[in-house]
Amino acid sequence: MELKRVVVTGLGAITPLGKSVPEYWDGLINGVSGADNITQFDTTKFKTKFACEVKDFEPTNYLEKKEARKIDRFTQFALIASDEAVKDAGISRENVDVDRVGVIFASGIGGLITFQDDVMEFARGDGTPRFNPFFIPKMILDIAAGQISMRHGFRGPNYAVVSACASSTNAIIEAFDNIRIGRADIIITGGSEAVIREAGVGGFNAMKALSERNDDPKTASRPFDKDRDGFVMGEGSGVLILESLDHALARGAKIYCEIAGGGATADAHHITAPHPEGLGAQNVMIVALKDAGMKAEDIDYINVHGTSTPLGDIAETKAILNVFGENAYDLNISSSKSMTGHCLGSAGVVEALACILAVTKDIIPPTINHFTDDPDLDPKLNFTFNKAQSRVVNAALSNTFGFGGHNASVIIKKYRA
């Protein structure tokens, strides 16, 4: 079978740095931190009191009030970002074959806010099960894919992908594969997450995964810094319109870049900790390069998983050195989580967007909040600390790793006819 080439023709985002792709990119290249004190609940008794929230979010600015009430915050984000992407790509049910347009979408957790709020309301009552009739369809994480398809009338492949924090990268790879083998012409893909609530923050606090730098939230996410103490929770959504090249050309679509390849592996090591030598991360980058038919020296930029955890940053760096060898020193490496926080199930697509924009604009977003070198990290690696750098970016690799040992990488390259 001759595989079809797959390109990106539309982008959408709602993130802690802004409620559109231009706002998100402006925040990235200017090194803006999205972290601040949590506004969504009272954090008085919590160890961590800050996160990277989507700022000043009012869903009825984008959605009808009745519609917004029937869906969880994570689905609200998904619809808003998908609206931007669909409009950007110039597609509608009138100008495409809707049976050949699919939605493959991701979330790591889904409607946690709905689940927490409804269960707490039940617990406060007299035991009578007066649950909201939308409790289940608001909570299930596949509902974002379903809602996007219903909103736009797209009837192609439609399902959800979940692999913790690797979820939306896996969704991109699934979309890529479906198009290149001919199951669809266009797929709306990405992910969404919104779990900045008592259960989400409390749960990650209990695991000792979150930074507790409450006195200085904006510098709390500090990947590769000696004094990093955990990740900062984020939220939001990113959406890509993936399309077969021949279909995009036939309709005269704007083409941002090409999806070159992807890979997925498992650590098979621990439920939360990475393999200490970064074995799964190493293997997934090798698989992605092989799938793309590329060599290590073809990559210019890696947007790393880079969560700002003591173990994870070291393991990923070891993996990069093992895969890229001497070529590792020619790479730009950066972690956009230093600005967005860790958007969990939507992290992969939010960071793939950073790679797409780096490829199209030849600018590397920085890793902010670097103050002290970590002696356990190779000082010759270019982590793009604190300031964006200009360079030609022909190809970029985006890494995401999830609890359970899930690893996923996708490679994005400049489109050339």
Tab-separated table of N, CA and C in Angstrom, residues 229-309:
chain	number	residue	atom	x	y	z
A	229	ASP	N	11.008	21.275	41.636
A	229	ASP	CA	10.402	20.489	42.723
A	229	ASP	C	9.062	19.882	42.334
A	230	GLY	N	8.805	19.738	41.037
A	230	GLY	CA	7.551	19.130	40.604
A	230	GLY	C	6.897	19.955	39.524
A	231	PHE	N	5.858	19.383	38.908
A	231	PHE	CA	5.216	20.101	37.816
A	231	PHE	C	4.127	21.040	38.315
A	232	VAL	N	3.732	21.950	37.426
A	232	VAL	CA	2.641	22.880	37.688
A	232	VAL	C	1.468	22.457	36.811
A	233	MET	N	0.312	22.273	37.410
A	233	MET	CA	-0.838	21.808	36.647
A	233	MET	C	-1.340	22.883	35.697
A	234	GLY	N	-1.658	22.469	34.475
A	234	GLY	CA	-2.239	23.361	33.488
A	234	GLY	C	-3.565	22.823	32.992
A	235	GLU	N	-4.187	23.563	32.090
A	235	GLU	CA	-5.434	23.132	31.481
A	235	GLU	C	-5.544	23.768	30.106
A	236	GLY	N	-6.502	23.285	29.317
A	236	GLY	CA	-6.724	23.878	28.007
A	236	GLY	C	-6.888	22.829	26.932
A	237	SER	N	-6.860	23.299	25.693
A	237	SER	CA	-7.078	22.409	24.551
A	237	SER	C	-6.281	22.891	23.347
A	238	GLY	N	-5.846	21.944	22.544
A	238	GLY	CA	-5.232	22.237	21.255
A	238	GLY	C	-5.859	21.356	20.200
A	239	VAL	N	-5.989	21.878	18.993
A	239	VAL	CA	-6.630	21.139	17.900
A	239	VAL	C	-5.828	21.330	16.617
A	240	LEU	N	-5.626	20.236	15.901
A	240	LEU	CA	-4.999	20.244	14.580
A	240	LEU	C	-5.977	19.707	13.554
A	241	ILE	N	-5.986	20.282	12.373
A	241	ILE	CA	-6.701	19.704	11.242
A	241	ILE	C	-5.667	18.983	10.393
A	242	LEU	N	-5.741	17.656	10.391
A	242	LEU	CA	-4.863	16.839	9.558
A	242	LEU	C	-5.598	16.462	8.284
A	243	GLU	N	-4.883	16.477	7.174
A	243	GLU	CA	-5.529	16.281	5.872
A	243	GLU	C	-4.557	15.598	4.927
A	244	SER	N	-5.063	14.739	4.086
A	244	SER	CA	-4.183	14.143	3.085
A	244	SER	C	-3.707	15.242	2.143
A	245	LEU	N	-2.463	15.128	1.696
A	245	LEU	CA	-1.891	16.173	0.867
A	245	LEU	C	-2.681	16.363	-0.422
A	246	ASP	N	-3.065	15.265	-1.059
A	246	ASP	CA	-3.780	15.403	-2.331
A	246	ASP	C	-5.127	16.098	-2.143
A	247	HIS	N	-5.805	15.817	-1.022
A	247	HIS	CA	-7.084	16.468	-0.744
A	247	HIS	C	-6.879	17.957	-0.466
A	248	ALA	N	-5.840	18.284	0.303
A	248	ALA	CA	-5.551	19.681	0.618
A	248	ALA	C	-5.217	20.475	-0.643
A	249	LEU	N	-4.423	19.883	-1.519
A	249	LEU	CA	-4.055	20.569	-2.758
A	249	LEU	C	-5.267	20.756	-3.663
A	250	ALA	N	-6.124	19.738	-3.700
A	250	ALA	CA	-7.291	19.801	-4.584
A	250	ALA	C	-8.245	20.927	-4.191
A	251	ARG	N	-8.307	21.233	-2.907
A	251	ARG	CA	-9.219	22.303	-2.471
A	251	ARG	C	-8.487	23.627	-2.242
A	252	GLY	N	-7.190	23.668	-2.566
A	252	GLY	CA	-6.433	24.904	-2.434
A	252	GLY	C	-6.212	25.342	-1.001
A	253	ALA	N	-6.037	24.383	-0.106
A	253	ALA	CA	-5.904	24.689	1.320
A	253	ALA	C	-4.545	25.302	1.645
A	254	LYS	N	-4.532	26.114	2.692
A	254	LYS	CA	-3.281	26.600	3.275
A	254	LYS	C	-2.620	25.430	3.993
A	255	ILE	N	-1.333	25.225	3.778
A	255	ILE	CA	-0.619	24.115	4.401
A	255	ILE	C	0.436	24.669	5.351
A	256	TYR	N	0.341	24.301	6.624
A	256	TYR	CA	1.318	24.744	7.616
A	256	TYR	C	2.598	23.918	7.564
A	257	CYS	N	2.439	22.596	7.525
A	257	CYS	CA	3.583	21.707	7.653
A	257	CYS	C	3.118	20.290	7.321
A	258	GLU	N	4.028	19.352	7.423
A	258	GLU	CA	3.712	17.950	7.158
A	258	GLU	C	3.980	17.119	8.413
A	259	ILE	N	3.113	16.164	8.668
A	259	ILE	CA	3.378	15.181	9.725
A	259	ILE	C	4.248	14.092	9.103
A	260	ALA	N	5.445	13.919	9.657
A	260	ALA	CA	6.407	12.996	9.052
A	260	ALA	C	6.293	11.580	9.602
A	261	GLY	N	5.998	11.448	10.894
A	261	GLY	CA	5.930	10.114	11.485
A	261	GLY	C	5.645	10.189	12.968
A	262	GLY	N	5.403	9.043	13.548
A	262	GLY	CA	5.124	8.990	14.982
A	262	GLY	C	5.472	7.632	15.549
A	263	GLY	N	5.550	7.574	16.859
A	263	GLY	CA	5.854	6.310	17.510
A	263	GLY	C	5.250	6.236	18.888
A	264	ALA	N	5.056	5.010	19.373
A	264	ALA	CA	4.527	4.778	20.713
A	264	ALA	C	5.223	3.568	21.318
A	265	THR	N	5.604	3.680	22.592
A	265	THR	CA	6.238	2.578	23.303
A	265	THR	C	5.769	2.585	24.760
A	266	ALA	N	6.222	1.574	25.502
A	266	ALA	CA	5.952	1.510	26.944
A	266	ALA	C	7.255	1.358	27.710
A	267	ASP	N	7.301	1.967	28.894
A	267	ASP	CA	8.442	1.762	29.783
A	267	ASP	C	8.430	0.364	30.398
A	268	ALA	N	7.219	-0.146	30.687
A	268	ALA	CA	7.080	-1.426	31.397
A	268	ALA	C	7.945	-1.423	32.667
A	269	HIS	N	7.822	-0.324	33.424
A	269	HIS	CA	8.733	-0.138	34.563
A	269	HIS	C	8.009	0.211	35.855
A	270	HIS	N	7.174	1.274	35.863
A	270	HIS	CA	6.592	1.777	37.111
A	270	HIS	C	5.334	2.561	36.766
A	271	ILE	N	4.391	2.631	37.712
A	271	ILE	CA	3.125	3.295	37.407
A	271	ILE	C	3.274	4.802	37.209
A	272	THR	N	4.253	5.422	37.876
A	272	THR	CA	4.408	6.872	37.743
A	272	THR	C	5.828	7.308	37.387
A	273	ALA	N	6.825	6.603	37.844
A	273	ALA	CA	8.215	7.020	37.614
A	273	ALA	C	8.699	6.571	36.240
A	274	PRO	N	9.518	7.393	35.581
A	274	PRO	CA	10.079	6.974	34.293
A	274	PRO	C	11.162	5.921	34.481
A	275	HIS	N	11.472	5.187	33.435
A	275	HIS	CA	12.622	4.299	33.479
A	275	HIS	C	13.861	5.149	33.774
A	276	PRO	N	14.678	4.778	34.742
A	276	PRO	CA	15.787	5.646	35.159
A	276	PRO	C	16.779	5.970	34.047
A	277	GLU	N	16.904	5.095	33.069
A	277	GLU	CA	17.796	5.360	31.938
A	277	GLU	C	17.043	5.918	30.732
A	278	GLY	N	15.748	6.190	30.928
A	278	GLY	CA	14.962	6.733	29.826
A	278	GLY	C	14.769	5.757	28.682
A	279	LEU	N	14.682	4.478	28.996
A	279	LEU	CA	14.625	3.454	27.940
A	279	LEU	C	13.396	3.605	27.052
A	280	GLY	N	12.228	3.788	27.663
A	280	GLY	CA	11.013	3.935	26.857
A	280	GLY	C	11.045	5.182	26.006
A	281	ALA	N	11.560	6.278	26.580
A	281	ALA	CA	11.691	7.526	25.831
A	281	ALA	C	12.678	7.362	24.685
A	282	GLN	N	13.753	6.682	24.935
A	282	GLN	CA	14.745	6.409	23.888
A	282	GLN	C	14.110	5.615	22.751
A	283	ASN	N	13.397	4.563	23.108
A	283	ASN	CA	12.804	3.699	22.091
A	283	ASN	C	11.745	4.414	21.263
A	284	VAL	N	10.957	5.278	21.901
A	284	VAL	CA	9.874	5.917	21.154
A	284	VAL	C	10.436	6.915	20.141
A	285	MET	N	11.526	7.586	20.466
A	285	MET	CA	12.135	8.489	19.492
A	285	MET	C	12.737	7.720	18.323
A	286	ILE	N	13.311	6.565	18.609
A	286	ILE	CA	13.854	5.717	17.537
A	286	ILE	C	12.738	5.237	16.615
A	287	VAL	N	11.617	4.818	17.214
A	287	VAL	CA	10.473	4.355	16.428
A	287	VAL	C	9.917	5.480	15.557
A	288	ALA	N	9.796	6.679	16.125
A	288	ALA	CA	9.263	7.813	15.371
A	288	ALA	C	10.177	8.169	14.198
A	289	LEU	N	11.483	8.194	14.439
A	289	LEU	CA	12.433	8.489	13.361
A	289	LEU	C	12.338	7.446	12.249
A	290	LYS	N	12.248	6.186	12.626
A	290	LYS	CA	12.130	5.119	11.630
A	290	LYS	C	10.836	5.268	10.837
A	291	ASP	N	9.736	5.557	11.520
A	291	ASP	CA	8.448	5.716	10.849
A	291	ASP	C	8.499	6.868	9.855
A	292	ALA	N	9.238	7.918	10.200
A	292	ALA	CA	9.348	9.090	9.328
A	292	ALA	C	10.383	8.907	8.225
A	293	GLY	N	11.164	7.839	8.304
A	293	GLY	CA	12.242	7.650	7.333
A	293	GLY	C	13.316	8.708	7.473
A	294	MET	N	13.567	9.122	8.719
A	294	MET	CA	14.519	10.200	8.986
A	294	MET	C	15.640	9.710	9.883
A	295	LYS	N	16.739	10.468	9.883
A	295	LYS	CA	17.877	10.192	10.743
A	295	LYS	C	17.935	11.223	11.867
A	296	ALA	N	18.698	10.901	12.892
A	296	ALA	CA	18.800	11.810	14.036
A	296	ALA	C	19.255	13.198	13.612
A	297	GLU	N	20.160	13.267	12.657
A	297	GLU	CA	20.692	14.569	12.241
A	297	GLU	C	19.679	15.407	11.474
A	298	ASP	N	18.541	14.814	11.104
A	298	ASP	CA	17.500	15.572	10.398
A	298	ASP	C	16.657	16.439	11.335
A	299	ILE	N	16.727	16.181	12.632
A	299	ILE	CA	15.913	16.912	13.605
A	299	ILE	C	16.666	18.143	14.087
A	300	ASP	N	15.978	19.268	14.114
A	300	ASP	CA	16.568	20.526	14.569
A	300	ASP	C	16.122	20.910	15.977
A	301	TYR	N	14.931	20.476	16.360
A	301	TYR	CA	14.338	20.944	17.616
A	301	TYR	C	13.547	19.814	18.256
A	302	ILE	N	13.696	19.677	19.566
A	302	ILE	CA	12.861	18.754	20.348
A	302	ILE	C	12.108	19.554	21.392
A	303	ASN	N	10.775	19.495	21.325
A	303	ASN	CA	9.956	19.999	22.422
A	303	ASN	C	9.790	18.823	23.376
A	304	VAL	N	10.521	18.873	24.467
A	304	VAL	CA	10.602	17.725	25.368
A	304	VAL	C	9.388	17.636	26.281
A	305	HIS	N	9.202	16.452	26.867
A	305	HIS	CA	8.139	16.300	27.863
A	305	HIS	C	8.411	17.250	29.027
A	306	GLY	N	9.653	17.277	29.504
A	306	GLY	CA	10.168	18.308	30.395
A	306	GLY	C	9.214	18.853	31.435
A	307	THR	N	8.804	18.007	32.370
A	307	THR	CA	7.746	18.397	33.304
A	307	THR	C	8.218	19.206	34.495
A	308	SER	N	9.537	19.268	34.719
A	308	SER	CA	10.096	19.938	35.893
A	308	SER	C	10.075	19.035	37.127
A	309	THR	N	10.108	17.724	36.896
A	309	THR	CA	10.226	16.780	38.002
A	309	THR	C	11.676	16.311	38.106
